[in-house]
């Protein structure tokens, strides 16, 4: 296939990525790049490397992880948005991608038009924790205390504009626009000592980070962010059970290709992710990280999910006046 044909297929995919599949080139020559816009060794990088290794068994060439860090998720996302439409570059991103339209007035790329969602990987719940000596022992008690004392209490987060910060703001918003002061830290490891000491009474942390504190009895769990209880924390009620109807939030992972990537290649990427996520050893390892994996996503279902998340988070971010730090 000549260059003109490849470019024509790329343009067609940009205009209508989920239209009938035209003939297009097979997987390009050489290894693929799985770009992770977060630091190596972190909670996003670990699943990405595990999946890249497993996916390589189902693709014509090896998938290599490349970390691009900078201003949150923006640097790596921008790099992928500008990548050549060769089918060899894939963005491994998180719920932070859904925050971009609400958090930034201007971006060097379009977080919707410049990408084709290729595969949805899974969701990681969050758990609301309080200091073990804090008077509120249930979520209803906590919400009643916060309503009666607007602006009196603080909550910690692992960083301004991150999933923990946004998850807490969503809870406060849905519980009646409660006034609680946000104290931002550089990561959960910096925030937790303040909650353990009682200087800051509460934090909404990802389940993988929260469980050790629960298991040791260091902090008291009040609610989990999913619609149903989780097997690794069966005694922790959901936020919905605690009196906030329809509340649901989590961080999530997704693979995206640059717009213009030939759709048959996007389908190859999708199939490789689904096959890798169906491997029992992969499911076990991701389960240890409290991720609920998805093994049957499609580009279409991933796109619908991303649209729903952007619609969910943009008004929360704007109402709270959250801007990147």
Short mmCIF file of C-alpha atoms in Angstrom, two decimals:
data_model
loop_
_atom_site.label_atom_id
_atom_site.label_comp_id
_atom_site.label_asym_id
_atom_site.label_seq_id
_atom_site.Cartn_x
_atom_site.Cartn_y
_atom_site.Cartn_z
CA UNK A 1 0.00 0.00 0.00
CA UNK A 2 1.42 3.41 -0.97
CA UNK A 3 1.71 6.50 1.22
CA UNK A 4 -1.27 8.24 -0.41
CA UNK A 5 -3.54 5.29 0.41
CA UNK A 6 -2.39 5.22 4.04
CA UNK A 7 -2.97 8.97 4.46
CA UNK A 8 -6.40 8.64 2.90
CA UNK A 9 -7.36 5.95 5.37
CA UNK A 10 -6.06 8.06 8.25
CA UNK A 11 -8.21 11.00 7.17
CA UNK A 12 -11.29 8.78 6.88
CA UNK A 13 -10.73 7.46 10.38
CA UNK A 14 -10.45 11.01 11.71
CA UNK A 15 -13.75 12.02 10.14
CA UNK A 16 -15.67 8.91 11.15
CA UNK A 17 -13.64 6.62 13.42
CA UNK A 18 -16.43 4.12 13.98
CA UNK A 19 -17.72 3.92 10.42
CA UNK A 20 -17.49 0.77 8.32
CA UNK A 21 -13.93 -0.56 8.39
CA UNK A 22 -12.06 0.18 5.18
CA UNK A 23 -9.09 -1.83 4.04
CA UNK A 24 -5.95 -0.55 5.76
CA UNK A 25 -2.38 -1.59 6.46
CA UNK A 26 -1.60 -4.26 9.00
CA UNK A 27 0.46 -3.49 12.09
CA UNK A 28 3.39 -1.26 11.09
CA UNK A 29 6.97 -2.42 11.19
CA UNK A 30 8.85 -2.06 14.45
CA UNK A 31 7.81 -1.90 18.12
CA UNK A 32 4.85 0.07 19.40
CA UNK A 33 5.00 2.77 22.09
CA UNK A 34 2.68 2.78 25.09
CA UNK A 35 3.05 6.33 26.41
CA UNK A 36 2.38 6.74 30.13
CA UNK A 37 2.06 10.42 31.16
CA UNK A 38 3.14 9.62 34.72
CA UNK A 39 6.40 8.67 36.42
CA UNK A 40 7.88 5.19 36.21
CA UNK A 41 7.04 2.92 39.13
CA UNK A 42 3.81 4.71 40.01
CA UNK A 43 0.25 3.35 40.25
CA UNK A 44 -0.42 4.04 36.55
CA UNK A 45 2.93 2.86 35.26
CA UNK A 46 2.80 -0.56 36.97
CA UNK A 47 -0.38 -1.80 35.22
CA UNK A 48 0.80 -0.27 31.94
CA UNK A 49 4.06 -2.23 32.02
CA UNK A 50 2.29 -5.44 32.97
CA UNK A 51 -0.15 -5.05 30.08
CA UNK A 52 2.51 -3.97 27.58
CA UNK A 53 4.45 -7.15 28.26
CA UNK A 54 1.38 -9.34 27.90
CA UNK A 55 0.03 -7.48 24.85
CA UNK A 56 3.30 -8.04 23.03
CA UNK A 57 2.37 -11.72 22.82
CA UNK A 58 -0.72 -10.84 20.77
CA UNK A 59 0.75 -8.16 18.47
CA UNK A 60 3.14 -8.48 15.53
CA UNK A 61 5.76 -6.40 17.41
CA UNK A 62 6.72 -5.64 20.97
CA UNK A 63 4.95 -2.83 22.87
CA UNK A 64 7.41 -0.65 24.82
CA UNK A 65 6.44 1.69 27.67
CA UNK A 66 7.61 5.30 27.44
CA UNK A 67 7.08 7.64 30.41
CA UNK A 68 6.45 11.32 29.65
CA UNK A 69 6.07 13.39 32.80
CA UNK A 70 5.55 17.10 33.22
CA UNK A 71 2.44 19.13 33.96
CA UNK A 72 0.22 16.32 35.12
CA UNK A 73 -1.24 14.34 32.24
CA UNK A 74 -0.77 17.14 29.70
CA UNK A 75 2.79 16.55 28.44
CA UNK A 76 2.35 12.89 27.50
CA UNK A 77 -1.11 13.49 26.11
CA UNK A 78 0.11 16.35 23.95
CA UNK A 79 2.95 14.20 22.62
CA UNK A 80 0.57 11.44 21.59
CA UNK A 81 -1.89 13.91 20.05
CA UNK A 82 0.91 15.16 17.79
CA UNK A 83 2.32 11.71 17.04
CA UNK A 84 2.53 10.38 13.51
CA UNK A 85 -0.56 8.39 12.60
CA UNK A 86 1.46 5.23 12.24
CA UNK A 87 -0.51 3.00 14.58
CA UNK A 88 2.55 2.48 16.75
CA UNK A 89 1.77 5.08 19.43
CA UNK A 90 -0.81 4.47 22.15
CA UNK A 91 -1.59 6.67 25.16
CA UNK A 92 -2.17 4.84 28.46
CA UNK A 93 -4.15 7.40 30.44
CA UNK A 94 -6.42 7.71 33.46
CA UNK A 95 -9.48 9.59 34.69
CA UNK A 96 -7.24 12.70 34.59
CA UNK A 97 -7.95 12.84 30.84
CA UNK A 98 -11.63 13.47 31.63
CA UNK A 99 -10.68 16.44 33.83
CA UNK A 100 -8.89 18.33 31.06
CA UNK A 101 -11.88 20.19 29.49
CA UNK A 102 -13.02 21.52 32.86
CA UNK A 103 -9.60 22.33 34.30
CA UNK A 104 -7.88 24.06 31.39
CA UNK A 105 -9.22 26.99 29.40
CA UNK A 106 -6.70 26.34 26.65
CA UNK A 107 -4.75 23.21 25.72
CA UNK A 108 -2.21 22.53 22.96
CA UNK A 109 -4.46 19.68 21.78
CA UNK A 110 -8.11 18.63 21.77
CA UNK A 111 -8.67 15.87 24.38
CA UNK A 112 -11.62 14.54 22.35
CA UNK A 113 -10.98 15.18 18.66
CA UNK A 114 -7.28 14.30 18.75
CA UNK A 115 -7.83 10.74 20.06
CA UNK A 116 -9.61 7.50 19.32
CA UNK A 117 -10.38 5.57 22.53
CA UNK A 118 -9.04 2.09 21.79
CA UNK A 119 -9.70 0.04 24.93
CA UNK A 120 -11.04 0.49 28.43
CA UNK A 121 -8.81 -1.25 30.98
CA UNK A 122 -10.56 -1.01 34.34
CA UNK A 123 -11.66 0.97 37.39
CA UNK A 124 -10.05 1.49 40.82
CA UNK A 125 -12.44 2.51 43.64
CA UNK A 126 -11.73 5.00 46.43
CA UNK A 127 -12.42 4.66 50.15
CA UNK A 128 -13.30 7.49 52.52
CA UNK A 129 -11.12 7.32 55.64
CA UNK A 130 -11.20 9.27 58.89
CA UNK A 131 -8.90 9.42 61.89
CA UNK A 132 -9.82 6.61 64.29
CA UNK A 133 -10.55 9.12 67.09
CA UNK A 134 -12.78 11.32 64.94
CA UNK A 135 -16.32 11.47 66.40
CA UNK A 136 -18.10 10.48 63.17
CA UNK A 137 -18.24 6.69 62.95
CA UNK A 138 -20.43 6.41 59.84
CA UNK A 139 -20.89 8.40 56.65
CA UNK A 140 -24.30 9.77 57.75
CA UNK A 141 -22.72 10.97 61.00
CA UNK A 142 -19.88 12.61 59.08
CA UNK A 143 -22.21 14.39 56.67
CA UNK A 144 -24.38 15.62 59.56
CA UNK A 145 -21.27 16.97 61.31
CA UNK A 146 -20.07 18.76 58.19
CA UNK A 147 -23.51 20.29 57.55
CA UNK A 148 -23.69 21.59 61.10
CA UNK A 149 -20.19 23.10 60.94
CA UNK A 150 -19.61 24.67 57.49
CA UNK A 151 -15.95 25.54 56.91
CA UNK A 152 -14.77 24.10 60.23
CA UNK A 153 -13.17 20.89 59.00
CA UNK A 154 -10.44 20.02 56.52
CA UNK A 155 -9.82 17.12 54.17
CA UNK A 156 -6.53 15.99 52.68
CA UNK A 157 -5.78 14.97 49.11
CA UNK A 158 -2.82 13.54 47.25
CA UNK A 159 -2.64 16.58 44.97
CA UNK A 160 -4.62 19.47 43.54
CA UNK A 161 -6.78 18.40 40.61
CA UNK A 162 -6.16 14.69 41.12
CA UNK A 163 -8.66 11.84 41.47
CA UNK A 164 -8.68 12.02 45.28
CA UNK A 165 -9.34 15.77 45.23
CA UNK A 166 -12.06 15.52 42.58
CA UNK A 167 -13.69 12.48 44.21
CA UNK A 168 -14.02 14.36 47.50
CA UNK A 169 -15.40 17.44 45.78
CA UNK A 170 -17.97 15.31 43.99
CA UNK A 171 -19.08 13.81 47.32
CA UNK A 172 -19.34 17.21 48.99
CA UNK A 173 -21.22 18.57 45.96
CA UNK A 174 -23.72 15.72 45.82
CA UNK A 175 -24.22 15.72 49.61
CA UNK A 176 -25.50 19.32 49.49
CA UNK A 177 -22.52 21.51 48.51
CA UNK A 178 -20.88 21.05 51.89
CA UNK A 179 -18.12 23.48 52.87
CA UNK A 180 -14.93 21.63 53.81
CA UNK A 181 -11.41 23.00 53.37
CA UNK A 182 -9.10 21.24 50.92
CA UNK A 183 -5.49 20.68 52.02
CA UNK A 184 -3.36 19.45 49.13
CA UNK A 185 -0.19 17.35 49.47
CA UNK A 186 2.34 15.90 47.06
CA UNK A 187 1.04 12.35 47.09
CA UNK A 188 -0.85 10.18 49.57
CA UNK A 189 2.35 9.29 51.43
CA UNK A 190 2.69 12.96 52.41
CA UNK A 191 -1.00 13.35 53.30
CA UNK A 192 -1.48 10.23 55.40
CA UNK A 193 0.66 11.29 58.41
CA UNK A 194 -1.59 14.32 58.85
CA UNK A 195 -4.71 12.13 58.87
CA UNK A 196 -3.10 9.55 61.16
CA UNK A 197 -2.18 12.29 63.64
CA UNK A 198 -5.66 13.81 63.53
CA UNK A 199 -4.45 17.21 62.38
CA UNK A 200 -6.57 16.64 59.28
CA UNK A 201 -9.54 14.35 60.00
CA UNK A 202 -10.31 12.77 56.61
CA UNK A 203 -9.11 11.67 53.20
CA UNK A 204 -10.72 9.91 50.22
CA UNK A 205 -7.95 7.63 48.92
CA UNK A 206 -7.70 4.96 46.23
CA UNK A 207 -8.59 1.53 47.59
CA UNK A 208 -5.11 0.05 47.08
CA UNK A 209 -3.59 2.78 49.24
CA UNK A 210 -6.37 2.77 51.83
CA UNK A 211 -6.52 -0.97 52.58
CA UNK A 212 -3.28 -1.27 54.60
CA UNK A 213 -4.46 1.47 56.98
CA UNK A 214 -7.83 -0.26 57.35
CA UNK A 215 -6.29 -3.69 57.93
CA UNK A 216 -3.96 -2.36 60.64
CA UNK A 217 -6.78 -0.41 62.30
CA UNK A 218 -4.93 2.86 61.85
CA UNK A 219 -7.81 4.64 60.10
CA UNK A 220 -11.57 4.08 60.05
CA UNK A 221 -13.26 3.45 56.68
CA UNK A 222 -16.65 5.10 56.27
CA UNK A 223 -17.59 4.34 52.65
CA UNK A 224 -16.38 3.00 49.32
CA UNK A 225 -17.04 4.88 46.09
CA UNK A 226 -18.48 2.04 43.97
CA UNK A 227 -22.17 1.20 43.58
CA UNK A 228 -21.69 -2.16 45.27
CA UNK A 229 -19.45 -3.34 48.09
CA UNK A 230 -16.10 -4.83 47.18
CA UNK A 231 -14.92 -8.34 48.19
CA UNK A 232 -11.65 -7.03 49.61
CA UNK A 233 -13.58 -4.68 51.94
CA UNK A 234 -16.96 -6.37 52.44
CA UNK A 235 -17.76 -4.52 55.67
CA UNK A 236 -17.28 -1.07 54.13
CA UNK A 237 -20.65 0.31 52.94
CA UNK A 238 -21.00 2.27 49.72
CA UNK A 239 -21.50 6.03 49.64
CA UNK A 240 -24.96 5.32 48.23
CA UNK A 241 -25.76 3.22 51.31
CA UNK A 242 -24.54 6.15 53.40
CA UNK A 243 -27.23 8.42 52.02
CA UNK A 244 -25.87 10.02 48.83
CA UNK A 245 -28.00 8.62 45.97
CA UNK A 246 -26.34 7.75 42.66
CA UNK A 247 -22.84 8.59 43.90
CA UNK A 248 -20.13 6.70 42.05
CA UNK A 249 -16.54 7.61 41.31
CA UNK A 250 -13.23 5.92 40.72
CA UNK A 251 -10.03 6.39 38.91
CA UNK A 252 -9.80 4.43 35.68
CA UNK A 253 -7.33 3.44 32.97
CA UNK A 254 -7.84 3.61 29.21
CA UNK A 255 -5.80 3.24 26.01
CA UNK A 256 -6.11 5.86 23.28
CA UNK A 257 -4.63 6.13 19.80
CA UNK A 258 -3.97 9.40 17.96
CA UNK A 259 -6.83 10.47 15.71
CA UNK A 260 -6.16 9.27 12.20
CA UNK A 261 -4.74 5.92 13.27
CA UNK A 262 -6.20 3.37 10.80
CA UNK A 263 -9.18 1.69 12.43
CA UNK A 264 -8.00 -1.86 11.71
CA UNK A 265 -4.90 -1.02 13.76
CA UNK A 266 -7.09 0.43 16.53
CA UNK A 267 -9.01 -2.85 16.48
CA UNK A 268 -5.73 -4.76 16.79
CA UNK A 269 -4.82 -2.66 19.82
CA UNK A 270 -8.27 -3.24 21.32
CA UNK A 271 -8.05 -7.00 20.81
CA UNK A 272 -4.55 -7.14 22.32
CA UNK A 273 -5.70 -5.28 25.45
CA UNK A 274 -8.78 -7.48 25.85
CA UNK A 275 -6.74 -10.67 25.44
CA UNK A 276 -4.09 -9.46 27.89
CA UNK A 277 -6.74 -8.48 30.46
CA UNK A 278 -8.33 -11.93 30.19
CA UNK A 279 -5.10 -13.70 31.24
CA UNK A 280 -5.68 -15.07 34.79
CA UNK A 281 -2.24 -14.01 36.06
CA UNK A 282 -2.83 -10.46 34.81
CA UNK A 283 -6.27 -10.34 36.42
CA UNK A 284 -4.80 -11.58 39.70
CA UNK A 285 -2.05 -8.94 39.71
CA UNK A 286 -4.42 -6.11 38.80
CA UNK A 287 -6.88 -7.40 41.40
CA UNK A 288 -4.14 -6.99 44.00
CA UNK A 289 -4.05 -3.35 42.93
CA UNK A 290 -7.87 -3.26 43.51
CA UNK A 291 -8.59 -2.75 39.81
CA UNK A 292 -11.85 -4.14 38.42
CA UNK A 293 -10.75 -5.09 34.90
CA UNK A 294 -12.81 -4.99 31.70
CA UNK A 295 -12.11 -7.71 29.15
CA UNK A 296 -14.69 -6.93 26.47
CA UNK A 297 -14.42 -3.22 25.73
CA UNK A 298 -14.67 -1.85 22.19
CA UNK A 299 -13.51 1.49 20.77
CA UNK A 300 -17.17 2.49 20.69
CA UNK A 301 -17.89 1.59 24.32
CA UNK A 302 -14.66 3.27 25.47
CA UNK A 303 -15.64 6.46 23.61
CA UNK A 304 -19.09 6.49 25.21
CA UNK A 305 -17.58 6.02 28.65
CA UNK A 306 -15.09 8.85 28.15
CA UNK A 307 -17.87 11.20 27.00
CA UNK A 308 -19.93 10.37 30.09
CA UNK A 309 -16.95 11.00 32.39
CA UNK A 310 -16.21 14.37 30.82
CA UNK A 311 -19.87 15.35 31.19
CA UNK A 312 -19.73 14.26 34.85
CA UNK A 313 -16.53 15.99 35.93
CA UNK A 314 -16.51 19.27 34.02
CA UNK A 315 -19.34 20.92 36.03
CA UNK A 316 -17.86 19.69 39.33
CA UNK A 317 -14.45 21.17 38.47
CA UNK A 318 -15.94 24.49 37.38
CA UNK A 319 -18.26 24.75 40.36
CA UNK A 320 -15.35 24.18 42.75
CA UNK A 321 -13.09 26.56 40.83
CA UNK A 322 -10.34 23.96 40.53
CA UNK A 323 -7.31 24.91 38.47
CA UNK A 324 -4.05 23.02 37.95
CA UNK A 325 -1.35 23.92 40.45
#
